[in-house]
Tab-separated table of C-alpha atoms in Angstrom:
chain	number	residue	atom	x	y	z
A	6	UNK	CA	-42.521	-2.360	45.642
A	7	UNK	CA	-43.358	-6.568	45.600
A	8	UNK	CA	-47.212	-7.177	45.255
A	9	UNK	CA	-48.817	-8.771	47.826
A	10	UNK	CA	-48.950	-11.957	46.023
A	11	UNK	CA	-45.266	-11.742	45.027
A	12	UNK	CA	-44.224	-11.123	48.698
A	13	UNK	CA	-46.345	-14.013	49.736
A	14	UNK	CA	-45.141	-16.646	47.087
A	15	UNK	CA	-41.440	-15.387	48.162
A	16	UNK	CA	-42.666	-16.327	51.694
A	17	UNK	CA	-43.857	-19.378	50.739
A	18	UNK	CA	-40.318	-20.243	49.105
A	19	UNK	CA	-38.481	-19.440	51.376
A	20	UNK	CA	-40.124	-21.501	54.417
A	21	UNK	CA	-40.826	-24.587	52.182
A	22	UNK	CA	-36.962	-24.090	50.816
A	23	UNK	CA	-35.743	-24.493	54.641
A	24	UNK	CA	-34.798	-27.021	56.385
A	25	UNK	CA	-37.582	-28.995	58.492
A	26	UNK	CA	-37.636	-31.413	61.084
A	27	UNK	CA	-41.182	-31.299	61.837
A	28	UNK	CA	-42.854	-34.769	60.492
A	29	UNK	CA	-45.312	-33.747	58.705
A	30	UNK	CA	-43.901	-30.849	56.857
A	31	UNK	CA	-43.299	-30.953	52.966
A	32	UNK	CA	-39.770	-30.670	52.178
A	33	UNK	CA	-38.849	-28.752	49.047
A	34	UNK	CA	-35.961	-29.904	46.946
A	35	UNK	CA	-33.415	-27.533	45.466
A	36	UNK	CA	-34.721	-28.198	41.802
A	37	UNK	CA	-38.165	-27.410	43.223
A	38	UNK	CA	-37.205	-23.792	44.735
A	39	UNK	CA	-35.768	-23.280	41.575
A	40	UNK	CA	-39.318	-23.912	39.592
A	41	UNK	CA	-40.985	-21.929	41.426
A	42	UNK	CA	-38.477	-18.800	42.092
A	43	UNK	CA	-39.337	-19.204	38.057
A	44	UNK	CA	-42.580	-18.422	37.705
A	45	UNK	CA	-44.517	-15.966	35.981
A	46	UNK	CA	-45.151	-13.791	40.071
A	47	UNK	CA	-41.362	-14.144	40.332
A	48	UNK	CA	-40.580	-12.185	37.058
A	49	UNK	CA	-39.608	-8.947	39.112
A	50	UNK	CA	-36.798	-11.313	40.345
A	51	UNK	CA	-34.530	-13.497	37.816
A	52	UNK	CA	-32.055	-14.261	39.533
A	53	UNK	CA	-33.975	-15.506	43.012
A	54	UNK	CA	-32.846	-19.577	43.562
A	55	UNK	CA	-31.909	-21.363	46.600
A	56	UNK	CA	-28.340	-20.335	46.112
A	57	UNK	CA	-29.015	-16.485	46.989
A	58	UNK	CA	-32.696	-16.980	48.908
A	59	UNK	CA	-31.449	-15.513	52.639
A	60	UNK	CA	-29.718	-12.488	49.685
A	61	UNK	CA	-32.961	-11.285	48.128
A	62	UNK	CA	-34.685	-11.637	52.224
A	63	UNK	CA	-32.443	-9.266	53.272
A	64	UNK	CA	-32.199	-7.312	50.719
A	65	UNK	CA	-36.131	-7.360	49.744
A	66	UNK	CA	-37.870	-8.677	52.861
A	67	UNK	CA	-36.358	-7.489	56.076
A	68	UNK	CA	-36.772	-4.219	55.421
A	69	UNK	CA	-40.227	-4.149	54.455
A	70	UNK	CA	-40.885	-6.355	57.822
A	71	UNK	CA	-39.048	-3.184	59.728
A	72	UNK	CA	-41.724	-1.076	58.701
A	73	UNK	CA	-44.798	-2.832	59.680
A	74	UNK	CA	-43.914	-5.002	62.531
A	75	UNK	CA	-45.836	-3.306	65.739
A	76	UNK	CA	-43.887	-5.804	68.351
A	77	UNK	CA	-40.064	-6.271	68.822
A	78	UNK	CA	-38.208	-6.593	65.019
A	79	UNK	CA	-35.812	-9.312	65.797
A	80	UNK	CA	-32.680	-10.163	63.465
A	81	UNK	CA	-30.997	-13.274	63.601
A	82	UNK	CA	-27.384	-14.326	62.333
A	83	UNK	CA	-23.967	-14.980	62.752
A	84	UNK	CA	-22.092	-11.388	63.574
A	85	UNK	CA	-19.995	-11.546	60.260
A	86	UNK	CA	-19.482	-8.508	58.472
A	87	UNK	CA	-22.113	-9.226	56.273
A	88	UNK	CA	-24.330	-9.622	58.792
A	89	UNK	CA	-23.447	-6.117	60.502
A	90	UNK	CA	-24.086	-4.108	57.884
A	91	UNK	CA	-27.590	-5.583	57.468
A	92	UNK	CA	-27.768	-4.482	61.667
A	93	UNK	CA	-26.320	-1.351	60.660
A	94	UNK	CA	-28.971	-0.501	57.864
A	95	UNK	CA	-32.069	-1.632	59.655
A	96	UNK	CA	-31.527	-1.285	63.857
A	97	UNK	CA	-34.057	-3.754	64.635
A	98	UNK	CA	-35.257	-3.541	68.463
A	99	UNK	CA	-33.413	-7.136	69.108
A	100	UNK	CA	-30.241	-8.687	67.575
A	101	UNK	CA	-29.542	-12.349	68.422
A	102	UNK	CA	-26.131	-13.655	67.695
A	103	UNK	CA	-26.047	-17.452	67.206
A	104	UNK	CA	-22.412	-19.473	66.600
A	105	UNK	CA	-23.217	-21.078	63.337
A	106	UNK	CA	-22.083	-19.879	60.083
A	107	UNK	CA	-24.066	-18.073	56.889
A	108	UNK	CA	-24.179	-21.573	55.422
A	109	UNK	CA	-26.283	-23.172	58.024
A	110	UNK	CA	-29.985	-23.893	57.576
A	111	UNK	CA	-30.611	-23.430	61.249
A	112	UNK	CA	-28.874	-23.646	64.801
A	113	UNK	CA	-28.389	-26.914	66.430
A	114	UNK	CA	-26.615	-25.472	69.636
A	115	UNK	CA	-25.629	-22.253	71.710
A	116	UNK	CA	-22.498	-20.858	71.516
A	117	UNK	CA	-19.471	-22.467	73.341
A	118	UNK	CA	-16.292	-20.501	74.741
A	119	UNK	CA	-14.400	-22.448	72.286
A	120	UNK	CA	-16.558	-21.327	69.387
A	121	UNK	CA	-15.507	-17.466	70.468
A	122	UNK	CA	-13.059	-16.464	68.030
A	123	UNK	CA	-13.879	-12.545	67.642
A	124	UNK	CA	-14.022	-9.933	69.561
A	125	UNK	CA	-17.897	-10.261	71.043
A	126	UNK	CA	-17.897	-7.887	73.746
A	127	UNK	CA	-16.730	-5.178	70.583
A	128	UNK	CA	-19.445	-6.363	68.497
A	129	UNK	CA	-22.047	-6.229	71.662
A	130	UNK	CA	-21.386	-2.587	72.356
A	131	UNK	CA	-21.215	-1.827	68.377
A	132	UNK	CA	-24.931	-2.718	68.371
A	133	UNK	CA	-25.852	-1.500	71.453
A	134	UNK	CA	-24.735	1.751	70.337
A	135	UNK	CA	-27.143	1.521	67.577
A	136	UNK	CA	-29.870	1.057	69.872
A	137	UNK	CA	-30.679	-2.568	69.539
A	138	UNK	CA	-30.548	-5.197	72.682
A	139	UNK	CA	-28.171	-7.897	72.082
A	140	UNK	CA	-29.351	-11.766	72.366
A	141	UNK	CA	-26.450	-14.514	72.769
A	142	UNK	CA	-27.996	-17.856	71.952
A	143	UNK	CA	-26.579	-19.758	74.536
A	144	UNK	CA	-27.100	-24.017	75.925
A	145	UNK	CA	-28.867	-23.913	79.221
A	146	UNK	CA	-25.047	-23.936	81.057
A	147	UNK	CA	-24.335	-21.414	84.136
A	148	UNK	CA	-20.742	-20.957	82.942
A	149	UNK	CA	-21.590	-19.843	79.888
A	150	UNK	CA	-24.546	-17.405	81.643
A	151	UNK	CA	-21.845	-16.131	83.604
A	152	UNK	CA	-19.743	-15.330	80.415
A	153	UNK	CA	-22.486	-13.741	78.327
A	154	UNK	CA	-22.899	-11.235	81.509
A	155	UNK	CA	-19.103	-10.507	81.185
A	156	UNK	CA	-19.829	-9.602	77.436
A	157	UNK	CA	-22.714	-7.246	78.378
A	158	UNK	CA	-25.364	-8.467	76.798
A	159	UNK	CA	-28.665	-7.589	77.488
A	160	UNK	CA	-30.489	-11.333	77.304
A	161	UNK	CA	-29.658	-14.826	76.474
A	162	UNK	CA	-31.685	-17.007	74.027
A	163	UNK	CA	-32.095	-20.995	75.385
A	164	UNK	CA	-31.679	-23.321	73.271
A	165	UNK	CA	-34.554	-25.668	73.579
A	166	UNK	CA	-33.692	-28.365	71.168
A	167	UNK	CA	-32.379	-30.663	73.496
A	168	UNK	CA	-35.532	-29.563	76.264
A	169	UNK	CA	-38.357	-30.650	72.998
A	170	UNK	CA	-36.301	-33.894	72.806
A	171	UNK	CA	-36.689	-34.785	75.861
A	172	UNK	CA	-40.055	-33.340	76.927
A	173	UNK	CA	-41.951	-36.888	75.518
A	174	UNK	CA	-39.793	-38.693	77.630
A	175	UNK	CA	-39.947	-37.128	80.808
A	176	UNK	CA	-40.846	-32.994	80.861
A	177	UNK	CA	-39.981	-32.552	84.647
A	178	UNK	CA	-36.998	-33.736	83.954
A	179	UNK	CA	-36.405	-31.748	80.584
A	180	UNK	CA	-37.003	-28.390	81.811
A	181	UNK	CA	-35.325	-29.143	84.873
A	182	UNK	CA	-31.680	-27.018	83.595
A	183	UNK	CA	-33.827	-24.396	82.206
A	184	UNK	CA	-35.127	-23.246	85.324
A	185	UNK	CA	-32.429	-23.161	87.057
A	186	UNK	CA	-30.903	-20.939	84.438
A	187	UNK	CA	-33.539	-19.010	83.909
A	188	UNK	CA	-33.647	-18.507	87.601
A	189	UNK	CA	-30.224	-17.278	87.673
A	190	UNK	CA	-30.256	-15.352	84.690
A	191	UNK	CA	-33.055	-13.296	86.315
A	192	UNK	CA	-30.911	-12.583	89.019
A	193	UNK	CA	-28.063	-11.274	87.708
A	194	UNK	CA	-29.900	-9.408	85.137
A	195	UNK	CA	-30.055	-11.048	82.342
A	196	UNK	CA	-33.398	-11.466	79.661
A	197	UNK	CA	-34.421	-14.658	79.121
A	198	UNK	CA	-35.389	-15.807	75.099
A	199	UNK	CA	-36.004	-19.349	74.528
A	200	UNK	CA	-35.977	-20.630	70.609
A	201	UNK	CA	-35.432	-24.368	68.812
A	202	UNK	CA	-38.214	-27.066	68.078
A	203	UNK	CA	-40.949	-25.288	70.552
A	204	UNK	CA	-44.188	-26.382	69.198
A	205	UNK	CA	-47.535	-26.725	70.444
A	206	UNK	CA	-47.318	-29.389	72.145
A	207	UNK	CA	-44.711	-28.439	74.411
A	208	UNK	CA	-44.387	-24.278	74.607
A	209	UNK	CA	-47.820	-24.191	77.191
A	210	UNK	CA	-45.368	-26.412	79.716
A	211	UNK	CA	-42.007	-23.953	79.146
A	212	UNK	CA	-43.934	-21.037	79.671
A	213	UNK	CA	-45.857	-22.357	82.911
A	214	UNK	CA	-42.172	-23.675	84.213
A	215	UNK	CA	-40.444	-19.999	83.213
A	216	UNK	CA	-43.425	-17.793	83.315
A	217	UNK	CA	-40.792	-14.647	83.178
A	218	UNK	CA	-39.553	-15.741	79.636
A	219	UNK	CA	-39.299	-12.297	77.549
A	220	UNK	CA	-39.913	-14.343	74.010
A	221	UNK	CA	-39.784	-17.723	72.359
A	222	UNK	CA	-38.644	-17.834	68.540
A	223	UNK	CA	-41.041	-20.220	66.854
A	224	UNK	CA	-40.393	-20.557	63.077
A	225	UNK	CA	-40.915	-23.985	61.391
A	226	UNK	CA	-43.917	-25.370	63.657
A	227	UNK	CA	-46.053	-22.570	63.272
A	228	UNK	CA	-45.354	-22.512	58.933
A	229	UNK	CA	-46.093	-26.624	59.504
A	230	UNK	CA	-48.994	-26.069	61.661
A	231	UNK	CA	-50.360	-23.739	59.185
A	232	UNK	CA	-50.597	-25.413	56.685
A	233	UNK	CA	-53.320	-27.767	58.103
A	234	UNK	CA	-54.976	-24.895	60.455
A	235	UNK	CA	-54.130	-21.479	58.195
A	236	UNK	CA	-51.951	-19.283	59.370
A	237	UNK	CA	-54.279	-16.761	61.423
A	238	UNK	CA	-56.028	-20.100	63.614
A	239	UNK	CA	-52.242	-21.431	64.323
A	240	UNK	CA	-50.584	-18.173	65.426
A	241	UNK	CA	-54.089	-17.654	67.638
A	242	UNK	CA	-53.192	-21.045	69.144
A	243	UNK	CA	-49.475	-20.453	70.064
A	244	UNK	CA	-50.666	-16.955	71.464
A	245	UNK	CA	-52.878	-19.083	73.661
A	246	UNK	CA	-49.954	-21.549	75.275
A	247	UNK	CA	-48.563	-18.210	75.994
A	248	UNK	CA	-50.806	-15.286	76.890
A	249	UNK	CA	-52.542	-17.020	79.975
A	250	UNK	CA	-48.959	-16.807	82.192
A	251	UNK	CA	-48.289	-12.581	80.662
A	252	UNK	CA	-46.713	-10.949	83.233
C-alpha cells in the first residue's frame, strides 16, 4: 500500500491542484502539480500529473477512504459510465449526482430539467439496488424538488453558492428559499444535503435556519482554513457551527 507520507503529499496535491475561490488560498499552477507529483515520495507513481489526478483518487484513494471512514462514505460525480463503475466497485453509503461533466473542477449549479438527458430514474434505482442512497444536487427551486421525488431519490443536495453570496449582504434574506425548500422537502420525504462555498462564517446561520439538514459538503474552506489553524483545530471548529443544533 501508499505510506502515510505518500498518501498525505497525494492529498496535499490534489487539494492545492483544485480549483479555489476562497481568498486566501494558494493556488497551484499546472507546472507546479507536475513538480511535485515528481518527487522523490511520488516515485511509486510516474505517471501521477494534473491530467489524470481525479484517475489515480479513484483508483488509489477512494478505496482506501471506504475502509476507514466510520461516518457516511459519500461519492460525488456526474453518473457517466465511468463514474458507475467506480459506484459499482465501492457502494459507498451516499451517491450524489451533480449535472456537470468529468472535466469540471467543481459545481457551480444544481441540475436543471433541461440538463436531463439520460435516463435518471434508471440510474437512481441502479444504485439503490446496490444499497447506496441517492443525492440529486439540486438549486433551491420547488419544481425541481417536485421532480427529484418523481425520480425516487432518497435526498436532495442545496446548492448554497448563491445563499454564501448573498449571506454578507443580507442573510435573512439569503436563506430565505432554502427554508422554504427545506421545509417542503421534509414533507414530502425528501433528505436534505446542503454543499457549495459553506464556510465558517456562514454554516452556524444555515444550520440554526434548517436545523433538520442531514449533511453539508465542505471541501475547499476547511483545506484553506487549515492551513492557518491545522487541520484537527479547523474540522473541531466546523463540528462546532454544527453539533450545538444535532437532532
Amino acid at each position: 500500500g501508499l505510506g502515510d507520507v505518500y498518501k498525505r503529499q497525494v492529498v496535499k496535491l490534489l487539494n492545492r491542484s483544485a480549483a479555489c475561490s476562497m481568498p486566501r488560498a494558494c493556488s497551484c499552477s499546472r507546472w507546479e502539480a507536475w513538480r511535485w507529483a515528481r518527487t522523490p515520495w511520488a516515485a511509486a507513481a510516474p505517471a501521477l500529473d494534473p491530467d489524470n489526478v481525479r484517475g489515480f483518487w479513484k483508483q488509489h484513494i477512494l478505496p482506501a477512504a471506504a475502509s476507514i471512514v466510520k461516518t457516511d462514505f459519500n461519492i460525488e460525480g456526474y453518473p457517466d459510465k465511468r463514474f458507475l463503475k467506480i459506484i459499482n466497485d465501492i457502494v459507498p453509503d451516499q451517491v450524489t449526482l451533480v449535472p456537470d461533466p468529468p472535466e469540471v473542477l467543481t459545481s457551480n449549479r444544481g441540475w436543471k430539467k433541461s440538463d436531463i438527458k439520460i435516463d435518471l430514474k434508471k440510474i437512481i434505482k441502479h444504485i439503490q439496488s446496490l444499497g447506496s442512497k441517492v443525492v440529486i444536487f439540486i438549486d433551491p427551486e420547488k419544481e425541481m424538488l417536485e421532480y427529484i421525488k418523481e425520480m425516487g431519490a432518497d435526498r436532495v443536495e442545496l446548492y448554497t453558492g448563491t445563499y454564501a453570496s448573498e449571506y454578507v449582504k443580507n442573510r435573512e434574506e439569503s436563506i430565505r428559499d432554502y427554508v422554504k425548500v427545506s421545509n417542503y422537502a421534509k414533507e414530502i420525504g425528501i433528505g436534505v444535503n446542503a454543499g457549495h462555498d459553506l464556510d465558517l462564517n456562514n454554516l452556524k446561520y444555515l444550520k440554526e435556519s434548517i436545523p433538520f439538514i442531514y449533511e453539508v459538503s465542505i471541501g475547499h474552506a476547511l483545506i484553506c482554513d487549515a492551513l492557518y489553524y491545522g487541520l484537527k483545530k479547523t474540522i473541531t471548529s466546523y463540528l462546532n457551527c454544527l453539533k450545538w443544533l444535532e437532532i
